[in-house]
Amino acid sequence: MLQPESSPRARVPVDVRLNAIVDPAALGATPPAEAALEAVRGGATLLQYRDKSGSTRAMVSAVRAILAAVRGTGVPVLVNDRLDVALAAGADGIHVGQDDLPAADARRLLGPEAIIGLSITDAAEADGAGDPAVDYVGLGPVFATGSKADAADALGLGGTEAVARLIRAAAPGLPIVAIGGLGLANAADVIGAGTDGIAVISAILGAPDRRAAAAELRRAVDRALAETGR
Amino acid sequence: MLQPESSPRARVPVDVRLNAIVDPAALGATPPAEAALEAVRGGATLLQYRDKSGSTRAMVSAVRAILAAVRGTGVPVLVNDRLDVALAAGADGIHVGQDDLPAADARRLLGPEAIIGLSITDAAEADGAGDPAVDYVGLGPVFATGSKADAADALGLGGTEAVARLIRAAAPGLPIVAIGGLGLANAADVIGAGTDGIAVISAILGAPDRRAAAAELRRAVDRALAETGR
């Protein structure tokens, strides 16, 4: 059955205002579930577990622990790249990069209820946001970052604004979360550049008080969104 | 419904006589599908794709290409560890190590038709073969090998024979494929130690004529199996 062109997505938009990415490489001895819960208590609206070096079994354990920790909060828990880990742990979805599973394959394997995020790093990739399998876009890196070894070139605020426009054209209404080198100092700027929220690793995980750091970031995002009228 | 104890597995046993493991790290410029097809033409009875460094998308492409190349031969294509890659590519199953997904989780996610292999590296792990989700065991490393960076300590022929007995006790009739430093020179010895076949990487992938190497290995295994009366 054809869907009316004006509503390609009937689902509730993903709340991307504060996307806390939990990477054990940035956590030291803290259990990922503890850090995730602190982030959520502070105001994170979306969690992503990202692990580029652990065993599959360790990843599944970590994601199960995170799901148990934040159960009842309503905050979705996604897994970076690894659909197998998401399935085994019962996560809410996955976030895929351009070298990961195509979003359409992920949708086919995860079903209609899963949340699927897609990384977009430049203008040439913006059309990918039009894939109906995609629920939100992670746009960046906005600035250079030490948290991701294989990150693409930084877009800067101007580049972020330009690519965000292209994403809006390809997928009106699709949430866009900015990522890369973001924190309190520049959260308002990237919201002003046309994004709907920020994704952070070190700004929360690296803070002495993760809950307080998340709360400050969330206030900055909410204030900036209110100022832009979004 | 309870199954009669004498037949915990109603499925046709996996033919593990010659398990060719295709690892792009051991292939140089040769496409994995080309090497896989040569191995099958030579007599490989089971294929496993193992990639510890590629992107998820590249792995899915490689497995799809292998499946297309060997279609119609009846030789199953498994993926090491990555259930997401197996699902996306439509592979015949996966092979899991002790740090990968538990076999029971893999069975739940892959369904009853999938083939699931389990690595067993020592006596303490032998009971894992009794898991009804397991279709065959990879036992090793028999000898030290350069093909797997994180391999456990070598069992030697004596250790292999001892652990194979424990596996037989835990799971009568379950196929056991020996792995680790195997080739023409010792294929008969490991079959004599109570295994049903050999898994190789470099003995096929590193050979100047992969098809001929596979054919020689297969003959050696078949001869040894005939001599043991299995």
PDB file of N, CA, C and O in Angstrom, chain A residues 12-38:
ATOM      1  N   VAL A  12       6.459   8.445  16.127  1.00  0.00           N
ATOM      2  CA  VAL A  12       6.820   9.603  16.948  1.00  0.00           C
ATOM      3  C   VAL A  12       8.295   9.919  16.700  1.00  0.00           C
ATOM      4  O   VAL A  12       9.133   9.023  16.729  1.00  0.00           O
ATOM      5  N   PRO A  13       8.622  11.180  16.430  1.00  0.00           N
ATOM      6  CA  PRO A  13      10.035  11.497  16.172  1.00  0.00           C
ATOM      7  C   PRO A  13      10.899  11.159  17.391  1.00  0.00           C
ATOM      8  O   PRO A  13      10.475  11.317  18.529  1.00  0.00           O
ATOM      9  N   VAL A  14      12.111  10.700  17.118  1.00  0.00           N
ATOM     10  CA  VAL A  14      13.061  10.398  18.188  1.00  0.00           C
ATOM     11  C   VAL A  14      13.493  11.709  18.844  1.00  0.00           C
ATOM     12  O   VAL A  14      13.776  12.689  18.160  1.00  0.00           O
ATOM     13  N   ASP A  15      13.515  11.709  20.162  1.00  0.00           N
ATOM     14  CA  ASP A  15      13.966  12.895  20.899  1.00  0.00           C
ATOM     15  C   ASP A  15      15.491  12.879  20.966  1.00  0.00           C
ATOM     16  O   ASP A  15      16.085  12.129  21.743  1.00  0.00           O
ATOM     17  N   VAL A  16      16.106  13.700  20.144  1.00  0.00           N
ATOM     18  CA  VAL A  16      17.573  13.685  20.035  1.00  0.00           C
ATOM     19  C   VAL A  16      18.205  14.867  20.764  1.00  0.00           C
ATOM     20  O   VAL A  16      19.376  15.190  20.522  1.00  0.00           O
ATOM     21  N   ARG A  17      17.488  15.500  21.662  1.00  0.00           N
ATOM     22  CA  ARG A  17      18.033  16.715  22.282  1.00  0.00           C
ATOM     23  C   ARG A  17      19.377  16.495  22.953  1.00  0.00           C
ATOM     24  O   ARG A  17      20.290  17.301  22.803  1.00  0.00           O
ATOM     25  N   LEU A  18      19.496  15.414  23.709  1.00  0.00           N
ATOM     26  CA  LEU A  18      20.792  15.115  24.328  1.00  0.00           C
ATOM     27  C   LEU A  18      21.065  13.623  24.212  1.00  0.00           C
ATOM     28  O   LEU A  18      20.509  12.804  24.946  1.00  0.00           O
ATOM     29  N   ASN A  19      21.912  13.291  23.250  1.00  0.00           N
ATOM     30  CA  ASN A  19      22.255  11.909  22.952  1.00  0.00           C
ATOM     31  C   ASN A  19      23.580  11.579  23.630  1.00  0.00           C
ATOM     32  O   ASN A  19      24.635  12.066  23.209  1.00  0.00           O
ATOM     33  N   ALA A  20      23.509  10.786  24.681  1.00  0.00           N
ATOM     34  CA  ALA A  20      24.729  10.392  25.390  1.00  0.00           C
ATOM     35  C   ALA A  20      25.260   9.103  24.782  1.00  0.00           C
ATOM     36  O   ALA A  20      24.559   8.088  24.732  1.00  0.00           O
ATOM     37  N   ILE A  21      26.500   9.172  24.281  1.00  0.00           N
ATOM     38  CA  ILE A  21      27.135   7.988  23.702  1.00  0.00           C
ATOM     39  C   ILE A  21      28.054   7.390  24.751  1.00  0.00           C
ATOM     40  O   ILE A  21      28.952   8.071  25.266  1.00  0.00           O
ATOM     41  N   VAL A  22      27.790   6.125  25.070  1.00  0.00           N
ATOM     42  CA  VAL A  22      28.551   5.451  26.123  1.00  0.00           C
ATOM     43  C   VAL A  22      29.561   4.523  25.454  1.00  0.00           C
ATOM     44  O   VAL A  22      29.188   3.523  24.835  1.00  0.00           O
ATOM     45  N   ASP A  23      30.826   4.895  25.552  1.00  0.00           N
ATOM     46  CA  ASP A  23      31.918   4.128  24.947  1.00  0.00           C
ATOM     47  C   ASP A  23      32.845   3.692  26.074  1.00  0.00           C
ATOM     48  O   ASP A  23      33.421   4.536  26.767  1.00  0.00           O
ATOM     49  N   PRO A  24      32.978   2.373  26.289  1.00  0.00           N
ATOM     50  CA  PRO A  24      33.804   1.925  27.421  1.00  0.00           C
ATOM     51  C   PRO A  24      35.234   2.458  27.351  1.00  0.00           C
ATOM     52  O   PRO A  24      35.877   2.606  28.402  1.00  0.00           O
ATOM     53  N   ALA A  25      35.713   2.763  26.146  1.00  0.00           N
ATOM     54  CA  ALA A  25      37.078   3.291  26.023  1.00  0.00           C
ATOM     55  C   ALA A  25      37.207   4.655  26.702  1.00  0.00           C
ATOM     56  O   ALA A  25      38.306   5.082  27.054  1.00  0.00           O
ATOM     57  N   ALA A  26      36.072   5.351  26.888  1.00  0.00           N
ATOM     58  CA  ALA A  26      36.109   6.677  27.520  1.00  0.00           C
ATOM     59  C   ALA A  26      35.666   6.625  28.977  1.00  0.00           C
ATOM     60  O   ALA A  26      35.470   7.657  29.607  1.00  0.00           O
ATOM     61  N   LEU A  27      35.526   5.414  29.511  1.00  0.00           N
ATOM     62  CA  LEU A  27      34.908   5.267  30.833  1.00  0.00           C
ATOM     63  C   LEU A  27      35.852   4.852  31.945  1.00  0.00           C
ATOM     64  O   LEU A  27      35.487   4.932  33.121  1.00  0.00           O
ATOM     65  N   GLY A  28      37.023   4.357  31.590  1.00  0.00           N
ATOM     66  CA  GLY A  28      37.889   3.835  32.636  1.00  0.00           C
ATOM     67  C   GLY A  28      37.213   2.672  33.334  1.00  0.00           C
ATOM     68  O   GLY A  28      36.668   1.772  32.680  1.00  0.00           O
ATOM     69  N   ALA A  29      37.205   2.700  34.660  1.00  0.00           N
ATOM     70  CA  ALA A  29      36.701   1.557  35.429  1.00  0.00           C
ATOM     71  C   ALA A  29      35.197   1.629  35.683  1.00  0.00           C
ATOM     72  O   ALA A  29      34.612   0.689  36.216  1.00  0.00           O
ATOM     73  N   THR A  30      34.547   2.733  35.320  1.00  0.00           N
ATOM     74  CA  THR A  30      33.108   2.858  35.584  1.00  0.00           C
ATOM     75  C   THR A  30      32.321   1.883  34.713  1.00  0.00           C
ATOM     76  O   THR A  30      32.539   1.830  33.503  1.00  0.00           O
ATOM     77  N   PRO A  31      31.402   1.119  35.285  1.00  0.00           N
ATOM     78  CA  PRO A  31      30.547   0.269  34.447  1.00  0.00           C
ATOM     79  C   PRO A  31      29.700   1.134  33.505  1.00  0.00           C
ATOM     80  O   PRO A  31      29.167   2.171  33.928  1.00  0.00           O
ATOM     81  N   PRO A  32      29.588   0.726  32.239  1.00  0.00           N
ATOM     82  CA  PRO A  32      28.786   1.495  31.275  1.00  0.00           C
ATOM     83  C   PRO A  32      27.369   1.775  31.774  1.00  0.00           C
ATOM     84  O   PRO A  32      26.846   2.875  31.549  1.00  0.00           O
ATOM     85  N   ALA A  33      26.758   0.817  32.458  1.00  0.00           N
ATOM     86  CA  ALA A  33      25.374   1.021  32.911  1.00  0.00           C
ATOM     87  C   ALA A  33      25.283   2.142  33.938  1.00  0.00           C
ATOM     88  O   ALA A  33      24.298   2.888  33.975  1.00  0.00           O
ATOM     89  N   GLU A  34      26.307   2.265  34.769  1.00  0.00           N
ATOM     90  CA  GLU A  34      26.306   3.327  35.778  1.00  0.00           C
ATOM     91  C   GLU A  34      26.410   4.698  35.104  1.00  0.00           C
ATOM     92  O   GLU A  34      25.661   5.625  35.442  1.00  0.00           O
ATOM     93  N   ALA A  35      27.318   4.801  34.151  1.00  0.00           N
ATOM     94  CA  ALA A  35      27.465   6.066  33.428  1.00  0.00           C
ATOM     95  C   ALA A  35      26.196   6.412  32.652  1.00  0.00           C
ATOM     96  O   ALA A  35      25.769   7.567  32.610  1.00  0.00           O
ATOM     97  N   ALA A  36      25.591   5.387  32.042  1.00  0.00           N
ATOM     98  CA  ALA A  36      24.370   5.615  31.263  1.00  0.00           C
ATOM     99  C   ALA A  36      23.248   6.137  32.161  1.00  0.00           C
ATOM    100  O   ALA A  36      22.524   7.070  31.794  1.00  0.00           O
ATOM    101  N   LEU A  37      23.121   5.542  33.320  1.00  0.00           N
ATOM    102  CA  LEU A  37      22.055   5.959  34.228  1.00  0.00           C
ATOM    103  C   LEU A  37      22.290   7.385  34.727  1.00  0.00           C
ATOM    104  O   LEU A  37      21.337   8.187  34.815  1.00  0.00           O
ATOM    105  N   GLU A  38      23.516   7.734  35.015  1.00  0.00           N
ATOM    106  CA  GLU A  38      23.825   9.105  35.430  1.00  0.00           C
ATOM    107  C   GLU A  38      23.454  10.092  34.315  1.00  0.00           C
ATOM    108  O   GLU A  38      22.885  11.159  34.578  1.00  0.00           O
TER     109      GLU A  38
END
